[in-house]
Amino acid sequence: MALLFPARAALLATALVAGAALPASAQQVVNVYTTREPGLAAPLFEAFTKATGIEVKSVFIKDGLAERVKAEGASSPADILMTVDVGNLLDVVDAGVTQPVDSAVLKAAIPANLRDPDGNWFTLSLRARLVYTAKDQVKIDAITYEGLADPKWKGKICIRSGQHPYNVALTAAYIVHHGEAKTEEWLRGLKANLARKPAGGDREGARDILGGICDLALGNSYYVGLMRAGKGGAEQQKWGDGIGVLLPTFEGGGTHVNVSGAAVAKNAPHKDAAVKFLEFAVSPAMQSVYAKMNYEYPVITGAETDPIIAGLGPLKVDPISLVAIAKARKRASELIDKVGFND
């Protein structure tokens, strides 16, 4: 299935958000509330309508997804709630605006640690938490998250705010693996190794590596795709091409990932269509299209990945449960503050 050109995707997204009419053959509807930019999911929406005849109407909600659906109550038109970050997925569940789905297709496609055990949400794609490197100075081909606290990296690591959801989730995963005491020790060691105060975003970590400020930086995989593909302009492409990339793992585990995912809304007026939509989203063809469009990893085994992301190396996803990580977020945030990580 061919990828949409960006301009076409943007036009389709605009039409979907506006509720523009789709072909007359679309006799059913599925309403998607999404915190993702509509253009990122537009190829999925178009392909689903073409394959099933079910019209997709999308509403972009930048903030307050759970609050909006809760306020709409039983009259909410939402069928699908689509968002990024496992914390956001847990938030819509905790708000009571989702319903469980028992689908053999979804259970077979998505590993158990990447979906809600009660069927309230499902991962659709993955982002790996990587280590960017100054490839001319750092001559290693592997690293662990634990190793980032090694004193040999003193003054050599760049990172964004410790309280950013990406880093809170990584710290929560560390708690799940090692407990709170060792996580606090790790945070103190990582802080001691920083080249500058936590600031900026993941792409600025790549920038600062090229600027000679640091030798290592933590960053998400999808930013590497965006930078190297030139999506942020020529300067960011230079940053992306200029760094090395390692896929770190936990000792005895795998690479930490965050996710994009979706849930069926509690009062979904078109539940059957909503379930069909989720099942279609994890089909091999659509997993490849969705992952390539967003520079993410597919959640299912065997689906093609964008060549830039595939070139980073094979991803061994950490097997711990995303639910366990999400439950440790609050304590992770408290520990980050306790050690004065951002000071």
mmCIF file of C-alpha atoms in Angstrom:
data_model
loop_
_atom_site.group_PDB
_atom_site.id
_atom_site.type_symbol
_atom_site.label_atom_id
_atom_site.label_comp_id
_atom_site.label_asym_id
_atom_site.label_seq_id
_atom_site.Cartn_x
_atom_site.Cartn_y
_atom_site.Cartn_z
ATOM 1 C CA MET A 1 0.000 0.000 0.000
ATOM 2 C CA ALA A 2 1.483 3.308 -1.070
ATOM 3 C CA LEU A 3 2.297 6.075 1.354
ATOM 4 C CA LEU A 4 0.500 9.383 0.952
ATOM 5 C CA PHE A 5 2.575 12.377 -0.037
ATOM 6 C CA PRO A 6 2.624 14.938 2.811
ATOM 7 C CA ALA A 7 0.483 17.471 0.946
ATOM 8 C CA ARG A 8 -2.141 14.881 0.186
ATOM 9 C CA ALA A 9 -2.113 13.671 3.789
ATOM 10 C CA ALA A 10 -2.602 17.209 5.043
ATOM 11 C CA LEU A 11 -5.548 17.785 2.699
ATOM 12 C CA LEU A 12 -7.137 14.524 3.753
ATOM 13 C CA ALA A 13 -6.627 15.372 7.426
ATOM 14 C CA THR A 14 -8.332 18.737 6.931
ATOM 15 C CA ALA A 15 -11.275 17.071 5.248
ATOM 16 C CA LEU A 16 -11.585 14.518 8.014
ATOM 17 C CA VAL A 17 -11.477 17.087 10.783
ATOM 18 C CA ALA A 18 -14.075 19.170 8.993
ATOM 19 C CA GLY A 19 -16.281 16.127 8.621
ATOM 20 C CA ALA A 20 -16.185 16.422 4.837
ATOM 21 C CA ALA A 21 -18.225 13.864 2.972
ATOM 22 C CA LEU A 22 -16.449 10.719 1.861
ATOM 23 C CA PRO A 23 -17.614 8.451 -0.978
ATOM 24 C CA ALA A 24 -21.261 7.516 -0.966
ATOM 25 C CA SER A 25 -20.252 3.880 -0.484
ATOM 26 C CA ALA A 26 -19.364 4.665 3.124
ATOM 27 C CA GLN A 27 -22.548 3.589 4.842
ATOM 28 C CA GLN A 28 -21.134 3.470 8.378
ATOM 29 C CA VAL A 29 -19.076 5.837 10.481
ATOM 30 C CA VAL A 30 -16.335 5.632 13.099
ATOM 31 C CA ASN A 31 -15.529 8.806 15.044
ATOM 32 C CA VAL A 32 -11.912 9.173 16.163
ATOM 33 C CA TYR A 33 -10.837 11.625 18.858
ATOM 34 C CA THR A 34 -7.065 11.975 18.559
ATOM 35 C CA THR A 35 -4.296 13.921 20.256
ATOM 36 C CA ARG A 36 -2.053 13.088 17.300
ATOM 37 C CA GLU A 37 -1.823 15.537 14.429
ATOM 38 C CA PRO A 38 -4.500 14.313 11.999
ATOM 39 C CA GLY A 39 -2.047 14.128 9.107
ATOM 40 C CA LEU A 40 -0.081 11.397 10.898
ATOM 41 C CA ALA A 41 -3.074 9.050 10.938
ATOM 42 C CA ALA A 42 -4.586 10.130 7.609
ATOM 43 C CA PRO A 43 -3.181 7.172 5.624
ATOM 44 C CA LEU A 44 -4.715 4.776 8.141
ATOM 45 C CA PHE A 45 -8.081 6.542 7.949
ATOM 46 C CA GLU A 46 -8.117 6.537 4.140
ATOM 47 C CA ALA A 47 -7.100 2.897 3.833
ATOM 48 C CA PHE A 48 -9.686 1.796 6.401
ATOM 49 C CA THR A 49 -12.488 3.545 4.520
ATOM 50 C CA LYS A 50 -11.311 2.075 1.208
ATOM 51 C CA ALA A 51 -11.160 -1.444 2.638
ATOM 52 C CA THR A 52 -14.373 -1.417 4.676
ATOM 53 C CA GLY A 53 -16.609 1.354 3.356
ATOM 54 C CA ILE A 54 -16.732 2.797 6.883
ATOM 55 C CA GLU A 55 -16.289 6.571 6.964
ATOM 56 C CA VAL A 56 -13.744 7.994 9.411
ATOM 57 C CA LYS A 57 -14.450 11.337 11.062
ATOM 58 C CA SER A 58 -11.526 12.689 13.068
ATOM 59 C CA VAL A 59 -11.410 15.396 15.723
ATOM 60 C CA PHE A 60 -7.991 16.684 16.835
ATOM 61 C CA ILE A 61 -7.864 17.423 20.574
ATOM 62 C CA LYS A 62 -4.512 18.826 21.642
ATOM 63 C CA ASP A 63 -5.176 18.740 25.403
ATOM 64 C CA GLY A 64 -7.873 17.431 27.728
ATOM 65 C CA LEU A 65 -8.980 14.357 25.794
ATOM 66 C CA ALA A 66 -10.272 12.489 28.847
ATOM 67 C CA GLU A 67 -11.936 15.596 30.251
ATOM 68 C CA ARG A 68 -13.785 16.301 27.016
ATOM 69 C CA VAL A 69 -15.125 12.775 26.613
ATOM 70 C CA LYS A 70 -16.128 12.686 30.271
ATOM 71 C CA ALA A 71 -17.965 15.991 29.940
ATOM 72 C CA GLU A 72 -19.831 14.754 26.866
ATOM 73 C CA GLY A 73 -21.077 11.764 28.844
ATOM 74 C CA ALA A 74 -23.477 9.281 27.300
ATOM 75 C CA SER A 75 -24.055 11.557 24.321
ATOM 76 C CA SER A 76 -20.390 11.569 23.285
ATOM 77 C CA PRO A 77 -19.950 10.718 19.595
ATOM 78 C CA ALA A 78 -16.434 9.362 20.206
ATOM 79 C CA ASP A 79 -15.818 5.771 19.137
ATOM 80 C CA ILE A 80 -12.006 5.679 19.244
ATOM 81 C CA LEU A 81 -9.647 7.575 21.579
ATOM 82 C CA MET A 82 -6.168 7.752 20.045
ATOM 83 C CA THR A 83 -3.186 9.232 21.877
ATOM 84 C CA VAL A 84 0.570 9.081 22.500
ATOM 85 C CA ASP A 85 2.256 7.926 25.729
ATOM 86 C CA VAL A 86 1.132 5.083 27.947
ATOM 87 C CA GLY A 87 0.416 7.599 30.704
ATOM 88 C CA ASN A 88 -2.218 9.260 28.536
ATOM 89 C CA LEU A 89 -3.762 5.887 27.755
ATOM 90 C CA LEU A 90 -3.970 5.112 31.472
ATOM 91 C CA ASP A 91 -5.475 8.538 32.076
ATOM 92 C CA VAL A 92 -8.449 7.857 29.787
ATOM 93 C CA VAL A 93 -8.969 4.493 31.494
ATOM 94 C CA ASP A 94 -8.784 6.065 34.953
ATOM 95 C CA ALA A 95 -11.275 8.722 33.839
ATOM 96 C CA GLY A 96 -13.779 5.956 33.122
ATOM 97 C CA VAL A 97 -14.242 6.858 29.451
ATOM 98 C CA THR A 98 -13.109 3.574 27.870
ATOM 99 C CA GLN A 99 -14.614 0.111 27.604
ATOM 100 C CA PRO A 100 -12.927 -3.300 27.417
ATOM 101 C CA VAL A 101 -12.587 -5.036 24.071
ATOM 102 C CA ASP A 102 -12.210 -8.799 23.764
ATOM 103 C CA SER A 103 -10.662 -9.318 20.333
ATOM 104 C CA ALA A 104 -8.739 -12.436 19.343
ATOM 105 C CA VAL A 105 -7.166 -10.440 16.502
ATOM 106 C CA LEU A 106 -5.769 -7.772 18.839
ATOM 107 C CA LYS A 107 -4.585 -10.322 21.389
ATOM 108 C CA ALA A 108 -2.751 -12.295 18.714
ATOM 109 C CA ALA A 109 -1.140 -9.242 17.134
ATOM 110 C CA ILE A 110 -0.050 -7.207 20.178
ATOM 111 C CA PRO A 111 2.290 -8.632 22.844
ATOM 112 C CA ALA A 112 0.653 -8.867 26.262
ATOM 113 C CA ASN A 113 3.011 -6.325 27.876
ATOM 114 C CA LEU A 114 1.993 -3.738 25.252
ATOM 115 C CA ARG A 115 -1.758 -3.784 25.861
ATOM 116 C CA ASP A 116 -4.099 -3.444 28.809
ATOM 117 C CA PRO A 117 -4.728 -6.835 30.439
ATOM 118 C CA ASP A 118 -8.430 -5.959 30.630
ATOM 119 C CA GLY A 119 -8.613 -4.850 26.995
ATOM 120 C CA ASN A 120 -9.128 -1.132 27.663
ATOM 121 C CA TRP A 121 -6.273 0.069 25.409
ATOM 122 C CA PHE A 122 -3.932 -1.264 22.749
ATOM 123 C CA THR A 123 -0.525 -0.189 21.455
ATOM 124 C CA LEU A 124 -0.413 0.674 17.749
ATOM 125 C CA SER A 125 3.243 1.754 17.356
ATOM 126 C CA LEU A 126 6.437 2.161 19.370
ATOM 127 C CA ARG A 127 9.124 4.762 20.062
ATOM 128 C CA ALA A 128 12.413 3.593 21.547
ATOM 129 C CA ARG A 129 14.383 5.630 24.113
ATOM 130 C CA LEU A 130 17.836 5.745 22.540
ATOM 131 C CA VAL A 131 21.291 7.081 23.239
ATOM 132 C CA TYR A 132 22.687 9.504 20.658
ATOM 133 C CA THR A 133 26.488 9.552 20.466
ATOM 134 C CA ALA A 134 29.358 11.687 19.218
ATOM 135 C CA LYS A 135 30.362 9.001 16.781
ATOM 136 C CA ASP A 136 33.921 10.226 16.331
ATOM 137 C CA GLN A 137 34.575 10.256 20.085
ATOM 138 C CA VAL A 138 32.429 7.392 21.415
ATOM 139 C CA LYS A 139 33.786 4.086 20.170
ATOM 140 C CA ILE A 140 31.296 1.646 21.667
ATOM 141 C CA ASP A 141 28.637 -0.488 20.012
ATOM 142 C CA ALA A 142 26.421 -1.145 23.049
ATOM 143 C CA ILE A 143 25.348 0.534 26.268
ATOM 144 C CA THR A 144 22.889 -0.105 29.095
ATOM 145 C CA TYR A 145 20.632 2.404 30.787
ATOM 146 C CA GLU A 146 22.385 1.491 34.024
ATOM 147 C CA GLY A 147 25.702 2.397 32.413
ATOM 148 C CA LEU A 148 24.643 6.017 31.925
ATOM 149 C CA ALA A 149 25.449 6.579 35.607
ATOM 150 C CA ASP A 150 29.015 5.285 35.212
ATOM 151 C CA PRO A 151 31.462 8.032 36.327
ATOM 152 C CA LYS A 152 33.400 7.609 33.067
ATOM 153 C CA TRP A 153 30.666 9.723 31.442
ATOM 154 C CA LYS A 154 31.071 12.606 33.911
ATOM 155 C CA GLY A 155 30.310 15.895 32.182
ATOM 156 C CA LYS A 156 29.466 14.157 28.923
ATOM 157 C CA ILE A 157 25.662 13.587 28.832
ATOM 158 C CA CYS A 158 22.898 15.893 27.578
ATOM 159 C CA ILE A 159 19.223 15.366 28.358
ATOM 160 C CA ARG A 160 15.937 17.255 28.346
ATOM 161 C CA SER A 161 14.027 17.969 31.573
ATOM 162 C CA GLY A 162 13.916 15.054 33.950
ATOM 163 C CA GLN A 163 10.209 15.753 34.409
ATOM 164 C CA HIS A 164 9.402 15.374 30.731
ATOM 165 C CA PRO A 165 7.084 12.358 30.267
ATOM 166 C CA TYR A 166 9.751 10.535 28.218
ATOM 167 C CA ASN A 167 12.235 10.676 31.094
ATOM 168 C CA VAL A 168 9.660 10.087 33.813
ATOM 169 C CA ALA A 169 8.624 6.904 31.988
ATOM 170 C CA LEU A 170 12.233 5.749 31.670
ATOM 171 C CA THR A 171 12.779 6.385 35.376
ATOM 172 C CA ALA A 172 9.565 4.499 36.169
ATOM 173 C CA ALA A 173 10.843 1.565 34.128
ATOM 174 C CA TYR A 174 14.071 1.689 36.137
ATOM 175 C CA ILE A 175 11.992 1.452 39.324
ATOM 176 C CA VAL A 176 10.181 -1.612 37.974
ATOM 177 C CA HIS A 177 13.518 -3.261 37.168
ATOM 178 C CA HIS A 178 15.564 -2.262 40.214
ATOM 179 C CA GLY A 179 13.414 -0.731 42.934
ATOM 180 C CA GLU A 180 13.308 2.788 44.324
ATOM 181 C CA ALA A 181 16.616 2.860 46.235
ATOM 182 C CA LYS A 182 18.706 1.829 43.237
ATOM 183 C CA THR A 183 16.752 4.182 41.000
ATOM 184 C CA GLU A 184 17.543 7.124 43.274
ATOM 185 C CA GLU A 185 21.209 6.140 43.198
ATOM 186 C CA TRP A 186 21.064 5.908 39.391
ATOM 187 C CA LEU A 187 19.444 9.332 39.083
ATOM 188 C CA ARG A 188 22.150 10.886 41.230
ATOM 189 C CA GLY A 189 24.836 9.231 39.121
ATOM 190 C CA LEU A 190 23.200 10.338 35.877
ATOM 191 C CA LYS A 191 22.857 13.893 37.166
ATOM 192 C CA ALA A 192 26.557 13.921 38.094
ATOM 193 C CA ASN A 193 27.370 12.993 34.494
ATOM 194 C CA LEU A 194 25.416 15.816 32.853
ATOM 195 C CA ALA A 195 27.268 18.250 30.616
ATOM 196 C CA ARG A 196 24.674 20.974 31.191
ATOM 197 C CA LYS A 197 21.394 21.471 33.021
ATOM 198 C CA PRO A 198 18.525 19.448 31.546
ATOM 199 C CA ALA A 199 16.931 21.593 28.852
ATOM 200 C CA GLY A 200 15.519 21.696 25.331
ATOM 201 C CA GLY A 201 14.183 18.660 23.551
ATOM 202 C CA ASP A 202 15.631 15.444 22.195
ATOM 203 C CA ARG A 203 16.733 17.079 18.954
ATOM 204 C CA GLU A 204 18.700 19.689 20.922
ATOM 205 C CA GLY A 205 20.668 16.816 22.413
ATOM 206 C CA ALA A 206 21.824 15.916 18.910
ATOM 207 C CA ARG A 207 22.604 19.567 18.237
ATOM 208 C CA ASP A 208 24.722 19.832 21.364
ATOM 209 C CA ILE A 209 26.658 16.698 20.502
ATOM 210 C CA LEU A 210 27.657 18.309 17.207
ATOM 211 C CA GLY A 211 28.458 21.496 19.121
ATOM 212 C CA GLY A 212 30.946 19.614 21.308
ATOM 213 C CA ILE A 213 28.956 20.129 24.508
ATOM 214 C CA CYS A 214 28.336 16.439 25.191
ATOM 215 C CA ASP A 215 29.298 12.988 23.933
ATOM 216 C CA LEU A 216 25.985 11.271 24.719
ATOM 217 C CA ALA A 217 22.341 12.358 24.733
ATOM 218 C CA LEU A 218 19.068 10.585 25.416
ATOM 219 C CA GLY A 219 16.512 10.838 22.653
ATOM 220 C CA ASN A 220 13.577 9.081 21.061
ATOM 221 C CA SER A 221 13.991 7.041 17.906
ATOM 222 C CA TYR A 222 11.334 8.890 15.980
ATOM 223 C CA TYR A 223 13.273 12.160 16.265
ATOM 224 C CA VAL A 224 16.163 10.469 14.461
ATOM 225 C CA GLY A 225 13.751 9.659 11.640
ATOM 226 C CA LEU A 226 12.427 13.208 11.513
ATOM 227 C CA MET A 227 15.882 14.755 11.546
ATOM 228 C CA ARG A 228 17.511 12.450 9.004
ATOM 229 C CA ALA A 229 14.513 12.690 6.682
ATOM 230 C CA GLY A 230 14.856 16.470 6.673
ATOM 231 C CA LYS A 231 11.427 17.076 8.212
ATOM 232 C CA GLY A 232 12.838 19.805 10.453
ATOM 233 C CA GLY A 233 14.904 21.469 7.764
ATOM 234 C CA ALA A 234 18.514 21.275 6.608
ATOM 235 C CA GLU A 235 20.035 22.198 9.971
ATOM 236 C CA GLN A 236 18.233 19.433 11.841
ATOM 237 C CA GLN A 237 19.106 16.979 9.069
ATOM 238 C CA LYS A 238 22.740 17.821 9.731
ATOM 239 C CA TRP A 239 22.217 17.078 13.417
ATOM 240 C CA GLY A 240 20.600 13.727 12.650
ATOM 241 C CA ASP A 241 23.229 12.664 10.147
ATOM 242 C CA GLY A 242 26.044 13.781 12.432
ATOM 243 C CA ILE A 243 25.261 11.572 15.422
ATOM 244 C CA GLY A 244 25.676 7.900 16.098
ATOM 245 C CA VAL A 245 22.786 5.957 17.634
ATOM 246 C CA LEU A 246 22.728 3.111 20.144
ATOM 247 C CA LEU A 247 19.725 1.063 21.259
ATOM 248 C CA PRO A 248 20.395 0.694 24.990
ATOM 249 C CA THR A 249 18.891 -2.043 27.111
ATOM 250 C CA PHE A 250 18.280 -2.676 30.767
ATOM 251 C CA GLU A 251 20.573 -5.294 32.249
ATOM 252 C CA GLY A 252 18.737 -8.553 31.710
ATOM 253 C CA GLY A 253 15.994 -6.748 29.791
ATOM 254 C CA GLY A 254 15.421 -4.846 26.582
ATOM 255 C CA THR A 255 15.061 -1.361 25.168
ATOM 256 C CA HIS A 256 12.586 0.962 26.867
ATOM 257 C CA VAL A 257 9.736 2.043 24.597
ATOM 258 C CA ASN A 258 6.880 4.469 24.734
ATOM 259 C CA VAL A 259 3.856 4.025 22.562
ATOM 260 C CA SER A 260 1.049 5.449 20.558
ATOM 261 C CA GLY A 261 -2.189 3.611 21.125
ATOM 262 C CA ALA A 262 -5.948 3.677 21.140
ATOM 263 C CA ALA A 263 -9.011 2.653 23.108
ATOM 264 C CA VAL A 264 -12.698 2.198 22.387
ATOM 265 C CA ALA A 265 -14.753 4.921 24.064
ATOM 266 C CA LYS A 266 -17.148 3.915 26.827
ATOM 267 C CA ASN A 267 -20.241 5.199 25.032
ATOM 268 C CA ALA A 268 -19.066 4.466 21.486
ATOM 269 C CA PRO A 269 -22.142 4.676 19.235
ATOM 270 C CA HIS A 270 -20.396 2.507 16.625
ATOM 271 C CA LYS A 271 -18.556 -0.051 18.739
ATOM 272 C CA ASP A 272 -18.399 -2.755 16.069
ATOM 273 C CA ALA A 273 -16.854 -0.307 13.607
ATOM 274 C CA ALA A 274 -14.439 0.871 16.293
ATOM 275 C CA VAL A 275 -13.204 -2.662 16.947
ATOM 276 C CA LYS A 276 -12.819 -3.221 13.201
ATOM 277 C CA PHE A 277 -10.750 -0.032 13.052
ATOM 278 C CA LEU A 278 -8.346 -1.252 15.762
ATOM 279 C CA GLU A 279 -8.035 -4.677 14.164
ATOM 280 C CA PHE A 280 -7.321 -3.060 10.801
ATOM 281 C CA ALA A 281 -4.679 -0.828 12.401
ATOM 282 C CA VAL A 282 -2.636 -3.870 13.468
ATOM 283 C CA SER A 283 -2.814 -5.627 10.103
ATOM 284 C CA PRO A 284 0.674 -6.058 8.548
ATOM 285 C CA ALA A 285 0.048 -3.708 5.630
ATOM 286 C CA MET A 286 -1.303 -0.899 7.786
ATOM 287 C CA GLN A 287 1.368 -1.352 10.432
ATOM 288 C CA SER A 288 3.987 -0.711 7.775
ATOM 289 C CA VAL A 289 2.213 2.384 6.425
ATOM 290 C CA TYR A 290 1.551 3.813 9.886
ATOM 291 C CA ALA A 291 5.101 3.162 11.124
ATOM 292 C CA LYS A 292 6.752 4.587 8.022
ATOM 293 C CA MET A 293 4.598 7.706 8.067
ATOM 294 C CA ASN A 294 5.548 8.442 11.689
ATOM 295 C CA TYR A 295 9.104 7.043 11.835
ATOM 296 C CA GLU A 296 7.989 4.643 14.564
ATOM 297 C CA TYR A 297 8.405 0.921 15.103
ATOM 298 C CA PRO A 298 5.468 -1.369 14.279
ATOM 299 C CA VAL A 299 3.951 -3.151 17.249
ATOM 300 C CA ILE A 300 3.565 -6.414 15.335
ATOM 301 C CA THR A 301 6.366 -8.729 14.283
ATOM 302 C CA GLY A 302 7.278 -8.768 10.617
ATOM 303 C CA ALA A 303 5.827 -5.428 9.498
ATOM 304 C CA GLU A 304 8.197 -3.219 7.520
ATOM 305 C CA THR A 305 9.802 -0.217 9.194
ATOM 306 C CA ASP A 306 10.982 3.004 7.559
ATOM 307 C CA PRO A 307 14.532 2.440 6.253
ATOM 308 C CA ILE A 308 15.932 5.174 8.517
ATOM 309 C CA ILE A 309 14.536 3.482 11.616
ATOM 310 C CA ALA A 310 15.388 -0.009 10.381
ATOM 311 C CA GLY A 311 18.961 1.218 9.954
ATOM 312 C CA LEU A 312 19.237 1.898 13.681
ATOM 313 C CA GLY A 313 19.372 -1.851 14.288
ATOM 314 C CA PRO A 314 17.021 -4.540 15.588
ATOM 315 C CA LEU A 315 14.777 -3.481 18.455
ATOM 316 C CA LYS A 316 14.506 -5.819 21.437
ATOM 317 C CA VAL A 317 11.562 -4.396 23.361
ATOM 318 C CA ASP A 318 11.863 -4.505 27.128
ATOM 319 C CA PRO A 319 9.406 -7.184 28.291
ATOM 320 C CA ILE A 320 8.130 -5.446 31.432
ATOM 321 C CA SER A 321 4.506 -4.358 31.442
ATOM 322 C CA LEU A 322 3.606 -0.833 30.366
ATOM 323 C CA VAL A 323 0.954 -0.890 33.068
ATOM 324 C CA ALA A 324 3.648 -1.453 35.708
ATOM 325 C CA ILE A 325 5.657 1.439 34.267
ATOM 326 C CA ALA A 326 2.636 3.732 34.283
ATOM 327 C CA LYS A 327 1.860 2.890 37.896
ATOM 328 C CA ALA A 328 5.435 3.834 38.894
ATOM 329 C CA ARG A 329 5.294 7.261 37.201
ATOM 330 C CA LYS A 330 4.275 9.209 40.301
ATOM 331 C CA ARG A 331 7.106 7.817 42.404
ATOM 332 C CA ALA A 332 9.538 8.332 39.517
ATOM 333 C CA SER A 333 8.567 12.004 39.319
ATOM 334 C CA GLU A 334 9.046 12.371 43.071
ATOM 335 C CA LEU A 335 12.518 10.835 42.925
ATOM 336 C CA ILE A 336 13.518 13.122 40.052
ATOM 337 C CA ASP A 337 12.620 16.102 42.222
ATOM 338 C CA LYS A 338 14.206 14.581 45.315
ATOM 339 C CA VAL A 339 17.637 14.395 43.693
ATOM 340 C CA GLY A 340 17.255 17.908 42.244
ATOM 341 C CA PHE A 341 17.761 16.516 38.764
ATOM 342 C CA ASN A 342 16.842 19.709 36.924
ATOM 343 C CA ASP A 343 18.786 22.047 39.227
#
